[in-house]
mmCIF file of C-alpha atoms in Angstrom:
data_model
loop_
_atom_site.group_PDB
_atom_site.id
_atom_site.type_symbol
_atom_site.label_atom_id
_atom_site.label_comp_id
_atom_site.label_asym_id
_atom_site.label_seq_id
_atom_site.Cartn_x
_atom_site.Cartn_y
_atom_site.Cartn_z
ATOM 1 C CA UNK H 93 179.682 -130.864 47.387
ATOM 2 C CA UNK H 94 181.099 -128.288 49.859
ATOM 3 C CA UNK H 95 178.874 -125.248 50.566
ATOM 4 C CA UNK H 96 179.867 -122.019 48.792
ATOM 5 C CA UNK H 97 178.329 -119.763 51.482
ATOM 6 C CA UNK H 98 180.807 -117.736 53.474
ATOM 7 C CA UNK H 99 180.441 -116.673 57.074
ATOM 8 C CA UNK H 100 178.368 -113.645 56.144
ATOM 9 C CA UNK H 101 176.113 -115.737 53.939
ATOM 10 C CA UNK H 102 175.523 -118.212 56.762
ATOM 11 C CA UNK H 103 174.527 -115.385 59.130
ATOM 12 C CA UNK H 104 172.209 -113.877 56.518
ATOM 13 C CA UNK H 105 170.630 -117.267 55.902
ATOM 14 C CA UNK H 106 170.080 -117.767 59.607
ATOM 15 C CA UNK H 107 168.474 -114.339 59.857
ATOM 16 C CA UNK H 108 166.115 -115.137 56.993
ATOM 17 C CA UNK H 109 165.210 -118.407 58.683
ATOM 18 C CA UNK H 110 164.498 -116.631 61.979
ATOM 19 C CA UNK H 111 162.316 -114.037 60.263
ATOM 20 C CA UNK H 112 160.392 -116.753 58.473
ATOM 21 C CA UNK H 113 159.878 -118.674 61.725
ATOM 22 C CA UNK H 114 158.632 -115.521 63.441
ATOM 23 C CA UNK H 115 156.212 -114.862 60.602
ATOM 24 C CA UNK H 116 154.868 -118.395 60.834
ATOM 25 C CA UNK H 117 154.462 -118.046 64.616
ATOM 26 C CA UNK H 118 152.563 -114.772 64.222
ATOM 27 C CA UNK H 119 150.307 -116.381 61.636
ATOM 28 C CA UNK H 120 149.611 -119.360 63.912
ATOM 29 C CA UNK H 121 148.851 -117.068 66.867
ATOM 30 C CA UNK H 122 146.521 -115.051 64.676
ATOM 31 C CA UNK H 123 144.708 -118.186 63.583
ATOM 32 C CA UNK H 124 144.474 -119.381 67.185
ATOM 33 C CA UNK H 125 143.127 -116.014 68.341
ATOM 34 C CA UNK H 126 140.611 -115.994 65.519
ATOM 35 C CA UNK H 127 139.477 -119.496 66.421
ATOM 36 C CA UNK H 128 139.207 -118.534 70.067
ATOM 37 C CA UNK H 129 137.193 -115.452 69.148
ATOM 38 C CA UNK H 130 134.844 -117.550 67.026
ATOM 39 C CA UNK H 131 134.469 -120.098 69.840
ATOM 40 C CA UNK H 132 133.835 -117.507 72.567
ATOM 41 C CA UNK H 133 130.615 -117.810 74.594
ATOM 42 C CA UNK H 134 128.669 -115.001 76.217
ATOM 43 C CA UNK H 135 126.775 -116.062 79.324
ATOM 44 C CA UNK H 136 124.001 -113.889 80.755
ATOM 45 C CA UNK H 137 124.413 -114.205 84.494
ATOM 46 C CA UNK H 138 121.387 -113.435 86.677
ATOM 47 C CA UNK H 139 121.668 -110.272 88.750
ATOM 48 C CA UNK H 140 122.676 -110.969 92.355
ATOM 49 C CA UNK H 141 120.322 -110.737 95.262
ATOM 50 C CA UNK H 142 120.127 -107.252 96.684
ATOM 51 C CA UNK H 143 121.092 -106.016 100.146
ATOM 52 C CA UNK H 144 119.053 -102.817 99.901
ATOM 53 C CA UNK H 145 117.391 -101.842 103.176
ATOM 54 C CA UNK H 146 113.859 -100.419 103.192
ATOM 55 C CA UNK H 147 112.914 -98.468 106.311
ATOM 56 C CA UNK H 148 111.217 -95.374 107.624
ATOM 57 C CA UNK H 149 113.419 -92.757 109.341
ATOM 58 C CA UNK H 150 112.118 -93.795 112.772
ATOM 59 C CA UNK H 151 113.315 -97.375 112.249
ATOM 60 C CA UNK H 152 117.031 -96.546 112.285
ATOM 61 C CA UNK H 153 118.941 -99.309 114.050
ATOM 62 C CA UNK H 154 115.901 -101.594 114.256
ATOM 63 C CA UNK H 155 116.202 -105.336 113.472
ATOM 64 C CA UNK H 156 116.260 -106.394 109.816
ATOM 65 C CA UNK H 157 113.662 -108.770 108.387
ATOM 66 C CA UNK H 158 114.433 -110.440 105.042
ATOM 67 C CA UNK H 159 111.419 -111.204 102.842
ATOM 68 C CA UNK H 160 111.968 -113.854 100.188
ATOM 69 C CA UNK H 161 109.525 -113.957 97.262
ATOM 70 C CA UNK H 162 109.678 -117.584 96.152
ATOM 71 C CA UNK H 163 110.612 -118.638 92.621
ATOM 72 C CA UNK H 164 111.139 -116.023 89.879
ATOM 73 C CA UNK H 165 112.677 -115.624 86.443
ATOM 74 C CA UNK H 166 112.878 -118.930 84.584
ATOM 75 C CA UNK H 167 111.330 -120.698 87.594
ATOM 76 C CA UNK H 168 107.600 -119.814 87.559
ATOM 77 C CA UNK H 169 106.592 -122.118 90.411
ATOM 78 C CA UNK H 170 103.005 -123.347 90.483
ATOM 79 C CA UNK H 171 100.454 -122.319 87.857
ATOM 80 C CA UNK H 172 96.947 -121.302 88.908
ATOM 81 C CA UNK H 173 93.996 -123.567 88.153
ATOM 82 C CA UNK H 174 92.767 -120.954 85.660
ATOM 83 C CA UNK H 175 96.176 -120.881 83.972
ATOM 84 C CA UNK H 176 96.207 -117.081 84.196
ATOM 85 C CA UNK H 177 98.883 -116.487 86.848
ATOM 86 C CA UNK H 178 102.065 -118.085 88.205
ATOM 87 C CA UNK H 179 103.288 -118.498 91.755
ATOM 88 C CA UNK H 180 106.335 -116.273 91.126
ATOM 89 C CA UNK H 181 104.059 -113.310 90.299
ATOM 90 C CA UNK H 182 101.836 -113.607 93.358
ATOM 91 C CA UNK H 183 104.725 -114.201 95.761
ATOM 92 C CA UNK H 184 106.377 -111.005 94.521
ATOM 93 C CA UNK H 185 103.108 -109.062 94.950
ATOM 94 C CA UNK H 186 102.763 -110.412 98.491
ATOM 95 C CA UNK H 187 106.411 -109.696 99.331
ATOM 96 C CA UNK H 188 106.193 -106.106 98.129
ATOM 97 C CA UNK H 189 102.939 -105.526 100.016
ATOM 98 C CA UNK H 190 104.437 -106.989 103.210
ATOM 99 C CA UNK H 191 107.540 -104.842 102.811
ATOM 100 C CA UNK H 192 105.445 -101.695 102.395
ATOM 101 C CA UNK H 193 103.285 -102.543 105.420
ATOM 102 C CA UNK H 194 106.305 -103.157 107.650
ATOM 103 C CA UNK H 195 108.035 -99.971 106.486
ATOM 104 C CA UNK H 196 104.865 -97.958 107.109
ATOM 105 C CA UNK H 197 104.565 -99.335 110.646
ATOM 106 C CA UNK H 198 108.223 -98.478 111.359
ATOM 107 C CA UNK H 199 109.096 -101.202 113.866
ATOM 108 C CA UNK H 200 111.613 -103.092 111.696
ATOM 109 C CA UNK H 201 113.820 -102.592 108.682
ATOM 110 C CA UNK H 202 113.241 -104.740 105.610
ATOM 111 C CA UNK H 203 115.390 -106.348 102.924
ATOM 112 C CA UNK H 204 114.172 -108.433 99.978
ATOM 113 C CA UNK H 205 115.876 -111.265 98.155
ATOM 114 C CA UNK H 206 114.252 -110.083 94.928
ATOM 115 C CA UNK H 207 112.190 -107.028 94.021
ATOM 116 C CA UNK H 208 111.588 -108.015 90.406
ATOM 117 C CA UNK H 209 111.206 -111.072 88.193
ATOM 118 C CA UNK H 210 114.649 -112.664 88.597
ATOM 119 C CA UNK H 211 115.900 -116.184 89.190
ATOM 120 C CA UNK H 212 117.911 -116.876 92.352
ATOM 121 C CA UNK H 213 119.281 -120.126 93.739
ATOM 122 C CA UNK H 214 118.428 -120.998 97.328
ATOM 123 C CA UNK H 215 121.876 -120.171 98.697
ATOM 124 C CA UNK H 216 121.745 -116.675 97.169
ATOM 125 C CA UNK H 217 118.428 -116.053 98.903
ATOM 126 C CA UNK H 218 119.631 -117.246 102.308
ATOM 127 C CA UNK H 219 122.923 -115.363 101.936
ATOM 128 C CA UNK H 220 121.061 -112.036 102.131
ATOM 129 C CA UNK H 221 120.011 -112.846 105.707
ATOM 130 C CA UNK H 222 123.526 -113.887 106.660
ATOM 131 C CA UNK H 223 125.225 -110.817 105.156
ATOM 132 C CA UNK H 224 122.815 -108.438 106.868
ATOM 133 C CA UNK H 225 122.819 -110.337 110.175
ATOM 134 C CA UNK H 226 119.031 -110.374 109.880
ATOM 135 C CA UNK H 227 116.773 -111.090 112.823
ATOM 136 C CA UNK H 228 114.354 -113.032 110.650
ATOM 137 C CA UNK H 229 113.889 -114.659 107.228
ATOM 138 C CA UNK H 230 110.395 -115.156 105.790
ATOM 139 C CA UNK H 231 110.052 -117.057 102.515
ATOM 140 C CA UNK H 232 106.711 -116.665 100.711
ATOM 141 C CA UNK H 233 105.298 -119.432 98.514
ATOM 142 C CA UNK H 234 101.979 -120.721 97.193
ATOM 143 C CA UNK H 235 101.316 -124.446 97.067
ATOM 144 C CA UNK H 236 99.837 -126.775 94.453
ATOM 145 C CA UNK H 237 98.405 -130.265 94.891
ATOM 146 C CA UNK H 238 96.897 -133.037 92.732
ATOM 147 C CA UNK H 239 93.771 -132.824 94.886
ATOM 148 C CA UNK H 240 91.834 -129.737 93.676
ATOM 149 C CA UNK H 241 90.002 -129.581 97.008
ATOM 150 C CA UNK H 242 93.181 -128.972 99.009
ATOM 151 C CA UNK H 243 93.243 -125.372 100.187
ATOM 152 C CA UNK H 244 94.389 -123.017 102.937
ATOM 153 C CA UNK H 245 97.600 -121.420 104.146
ATOM 154 C CA UNK H 246 100.286 -123.166 106.180
ATOM 155 C CA UNK H 247 103.569 -122.262 107.868
ATOM 156 C CA UNK H 248 106.700 -124.412 107.823
ATOM 157 C CA UNK H 249 109.617 -124.177 110.224
ATOM 158 C CA UNK H 250 112.915 -126.025 110.047
ATOM 159 C CA UNK H 251 113.312 -129.573 111.300
ATOM 160 C CA UNK H 252 115.494 -132.510 110.283
ATOM 161 C CA UNK H 253 112.420 -134.737 110.633
ATOM 162 C CA UNK H 254 109.364 -133.806 108.590
ATOM 163 C CA UNK H 255 106.051 -133.485 110.406
ATOM 164 C CA UNK H 256 104.324 -135.594 107.731
ATOM 165 C CA UNK H 257 104.837 -137.117 104.293
ATOM 166 C CA UNK H 258 103.388 -134.096 102.509
ATOM 167 C CA UNK H 259 105.812 -131.758 104.295
ATOM 168 C CA UNK H 260 108.697 -134.029 103.310
ATOM 169 C CA UNK H 261 107.603 -134.007 99.656
ATOM 170 C CA UNK H 262 107.249 -130.223 99.658
ATOM 171 C CA UNK H 263 110.724 -129.741 101.128
ATOM 172 C CA UNK H 264 112.226 -132.149 98.590
ATOM 173 C CA UNK H 265 110.545 -130.247 95.759
ATOM 174 C CA UNK H 266 111.672 -126.838 96.994
ATOM 175 C CA UNK H 267 115.199 -128.007 97.845
ATOM 176 C CA UNK H 268 115.935 -129.455 94.398
ATOM 177 C CA UNK H 269 119.565 -130.564 94.151
ATOM 178 C CA UNK H 270 120.387 -129.080 97.559
ATOM 179 C CA UNK H 271 118.486 -131.778 99.391
ATOM 180 C CA UNK H 272 120.118 -134.837 97.850
ATOM 181 C CA UNK H 273 123.491 -134.976 99.558
ATOM 182 C CA UNK H 274 124.169 -137.066 102.649
ATOM 183 C CA UNK H 275 125.224 -135.362 105.849
ATOM 184 C CA UNK H 276 128.651 -136.384 107.126
ATOM 185 C CA UNK H 277 129.009 -137.416 110.758
ATOM 186 C CA UNK H 278 132.022 -135.173 111.357
ATOM 187 C CA UNK H 279 132.764 -133.047 114.416
ATOM 188 C CA UNK H 280 131.975 -129.926 112.363
ATOM 189 C CA UNK H 281 128.581 -131.353 111.457
ATOM 190 C CA UNK H 282 127.836 -132.208 115.088
ATOM 191 C CA UNK H 283 128.735 -128.679 116.197
ATOM 192 C CA UNK H 284 126.587 -127.234 113.415
ATOM 193 C CA UNK H 285 123.680 -129.394 114.569
ATOM 194 C CA UNK H 286 124.055 -128.104 118.120
ATOM 195 C CA UNK H 287 124.093 -124.512 116.893
ATOM 196 C CA UNK H 288 121.005 -125.227 114.791
ATOM 197 C CA UNK H 289 118.828 -126.240 117.745
ATOM 198 C CA UNK H 290 118.234 -122.692 118.969
ATOM 199 C CA UNK H 291 117.479 -121.595 115.395
ATOM 200 C CA UNK H 292 114.905 -124.370 115.043
ATOM 201 C CA UNK H 293 113.285 -123.445 118.349
ATOM 202 C CA UNK H 294 113.119 -119.750 117.455
ATOM 203 C CA UNK H 295 111.710 -120.595 114.020
ATOM 204 C CA UNK H 296 109.004 -122.782 115.573
ATOM 205 C CA UNK H 297 108.030 -119.888 117.863
ATOM 206 C CA UNK H 298 107.761 -117.556 114.873
ATOM 207 C CA UNK H 299 105.621 -120.082 112.976
ATOM 208 C CA UNK H 300 103.269 -120.365 115.959
ATOM 209 C CA UNK H 301 102.874 -116.582 116.083
ATOM 210 C CA UNK H 302 102.085 -116.495 112.361
ATOM 211 C CA UNK H 303 99.392 -119.126 112.780
ATOM 212 C CA UNK H 304 97.865 -117.317 115.770
ATOM 213 C CA UNK H 305 97.758 -113.966 113.976
ATOM 214 C CA UNK H 306 96.342 -115.507 110.797
ATOM 215 C CA UNK H 307 93.612 -117.526 112.523
ATOM 216 C CA UNK H 308 90.190 -116.025 111.835
ATOM 217 C CA UNK H 309 91.523 -113.694 109.131
ATOM 218 C CA UNK H 310 93.119 -116.102 106.675
ATOM 219 C CA UNK H 311 91.891 -119.454 105.387
ATOM 220 C CA UNK H 312 94.178 -121.989 107.083
ATOM 221 C CA UNK H 313 94.555 -125.670 106.342
ATOM 222 C CA UNK H 314 94.199 -128.236 109.155
ATOM 223 C CA UNK H 315 97.301 -128.370 111.376
ATOM 224 C CA UNK H 316 98.793 -125.301 109.655
ATOM 225 C CA UNK H 317 102.170 -125.361 111.470
ATOM 226 C CA UNK H 318 104.348 -128.038 109.885
ATOM 227 C CA UNK H 319 108.019 -128.990 109.891
ATOM 228 C CA UNK H 320 110.504 -130.035 107.225
ATOM 229 C CA UNK H 321 114.184 -129.787 106.264
ATOM 230 C CA UNK H 322 114.061 -126.773 103.962
ATOM 231 C CA UNK H 323 117.544 -125.886 102.707
ATOM 232 C CA UNK H 324 116.820 -122.160 102.387
ATOM 233 C CA UNK H 325 115.644 -121.980 106.018
ATOM 234 C CA UNK H 326 118.698 -123.833 107.311
ATOM 235 C CA UNK H 327 121.121 -121.639 105.371
ATOM 236 C CA UNK H 328 119.507 -118.381 106.554
ATOM 237 C CA UNK H 329 121.071 -119.006 109.984
ATOM 238 C CA UNK H 330 118.380 -117.017 111.812
ATOM 239 C CA UNK H 331 114.717 -117.400 112.761
ATOM 240 C CA UNK H 332 113.211 -118.535 109.475
ATOM 241 C CA UNK H 333 109.865 -119.794 108.199
ATOM 242 C CA UNK H 334 108.338 -120.693 104.871
ATOM 243 C CA UNK H 335 104.783 -119.394 104.480
ATOM 244 C CA UNK H 336 102.538 -121.165 101.956
ATOM 245 C CA UNK H 337 99.769 -118.667 101.264
ATOM 246 C CA UNK H 338 97.331 -121.207 99.858
ATOM 247 C CA UNK H 339 96.863 -123.503 96.856
ATOM 248 C CA UNK H 340 96.896 -122.224 93.301
ATOM 249 C CA UNK H 341 95.456 -125.614 92.321
ATOM 250 C CA UNK H 342 92.266 -124.688 94.201
ATOM 251 C CA UNK H 343 89.820 -122.338 92.480
ATOM 252 C CA UNK H 344 88.648 -120.667 95.722
ATOM 253 C CA UNK H 345 92.191 -120.058 96.932
ATOM 254 C CA UNK H 346 93.138 -118.603 93.559
ATOM 255 C CA UNK H 347 90.285 -116.102 93.786
ATOM 256 C CA UNK H 348 91.301 -115.097 97.327
ATOM 257 C CA UNK H 349 94.970 -114.693 96.430
ATOM 258 C CA UNK H 350 94.134 -112.542 93.423
ATOM 259 C CA UNK H 351 91.868 -110.283 95.521
ATOM 260 C CA UNK H 352 93.796 -107.253 96.915
ATOM 261 C CA UNK H 353 91.443 -106.975 99.896
ATOM 262 C CA UNK H 354 92.018 -110.604 100.875
ATOM 263 C CA UNK H 355 95.761 -110.281 100.378
ATOM 264 C CA UNK H 356 95.813 -107.247 102.662
ATOM 265 C CA UNK H 357 94.363 -109.363 105.503
ATOM 266 C CA UNK H 358 97.134 -111.873 105.024
ATOM 267 C CA UNK H 359 99.802 -109.165 104.854
ATOM 268 C CA UNK H 360 98.544 -107.547 108.077
ATOM 269 C CA UNK H 361 98.619 -110.887 109.913
ATOM 270 C CA UNK H 362 102.169 -111.524 108.703
ATOM 271 C CA UNK H 363 103.329 -108.041 109.678
ATOM 272 C CA UNK H 364 101.854 -108.276 113.180
ATOM 273 C CA UNK H 365 103.383 -111.709 113.770
ATOM 274 C CA UNK H 366 106.796 -110.514 112.589
ATOM 275 C CA UNK H 367 106.669 -107.483 114.895
ATOM 276 C CA UNK H 368 105.500 -109.558 117.857
ATOM 277 C CA UNK H 369 108.343 -112.007 117.348
ATOM 278 C CA UNK H 370 110.958 -109.265 117.059
ATOM 279 C CA UNK H 371 109.582 -107.604 120.222
ATOM 280 C CA UNK H 372 109.739 -110.877 122.136
ATOM 281 C CA UNK H 373 113.453 -111.253 121.357
ATOM 282 C CA UNK H 374 114.133 -107.613 122.265
ATOM 283 C CA UNK H 375 112.699 -108.162 125.757
ATOM 284 C CA UNK H 376 115.063 -111.055 126.511
#
């Protein structure tokens, strides 16, 4: 049967259809937005590492030393043999004490990768040294071992070849996922390796100074200067060492590390070694 709608009726019908389609579209968008709102996820990102500089007025323009308190936040590190304290707490105490000692002495400026209980990935820690063009990067840790008799402090500098199996295991543990990739034999990699040689040499010199200053004041393990491929040291792109202050798995070391008087001896040795190393580079 022929349609009875005239031209005007056809236009009106089309308009009604358009309005209805628009209403349906709005409803669908509303449903989609509601679904998206219900499916939204809030992620608590960790605060970034800080570039704050600590220094006395007389240290203006002096070299910057970055102190890295190992672990933190959801990563507690080693647990003491008594079960009463974690590595992340003691490394922060040591880092803050070392910062205060260096600021008081006024020969360098200081930055810290963390000044509270926060989690940071290795690249974020090393990036502080790169952004500030730091003269030195010192990462503070405390070891743990299956052997409860193992004790004493040690200093690690960067090397592609570990000094021993224990050093290799420690680096693998600290590196986590960063140490599992293979290194490409590209021209860029070869150039980077050449540039790294002077950094490795300077880091070894710093480690030797730390050992010399600590000898007689701090309990050291046999052959305290060791080498390994620590990712955080490589990425700092400056003289960099990792200082293991002792073993939390050893009862005697735990007592020493929890004693403020014993920690102050360690802090003084670290501060003097840092200043001696900075002075040696200034004379060149």
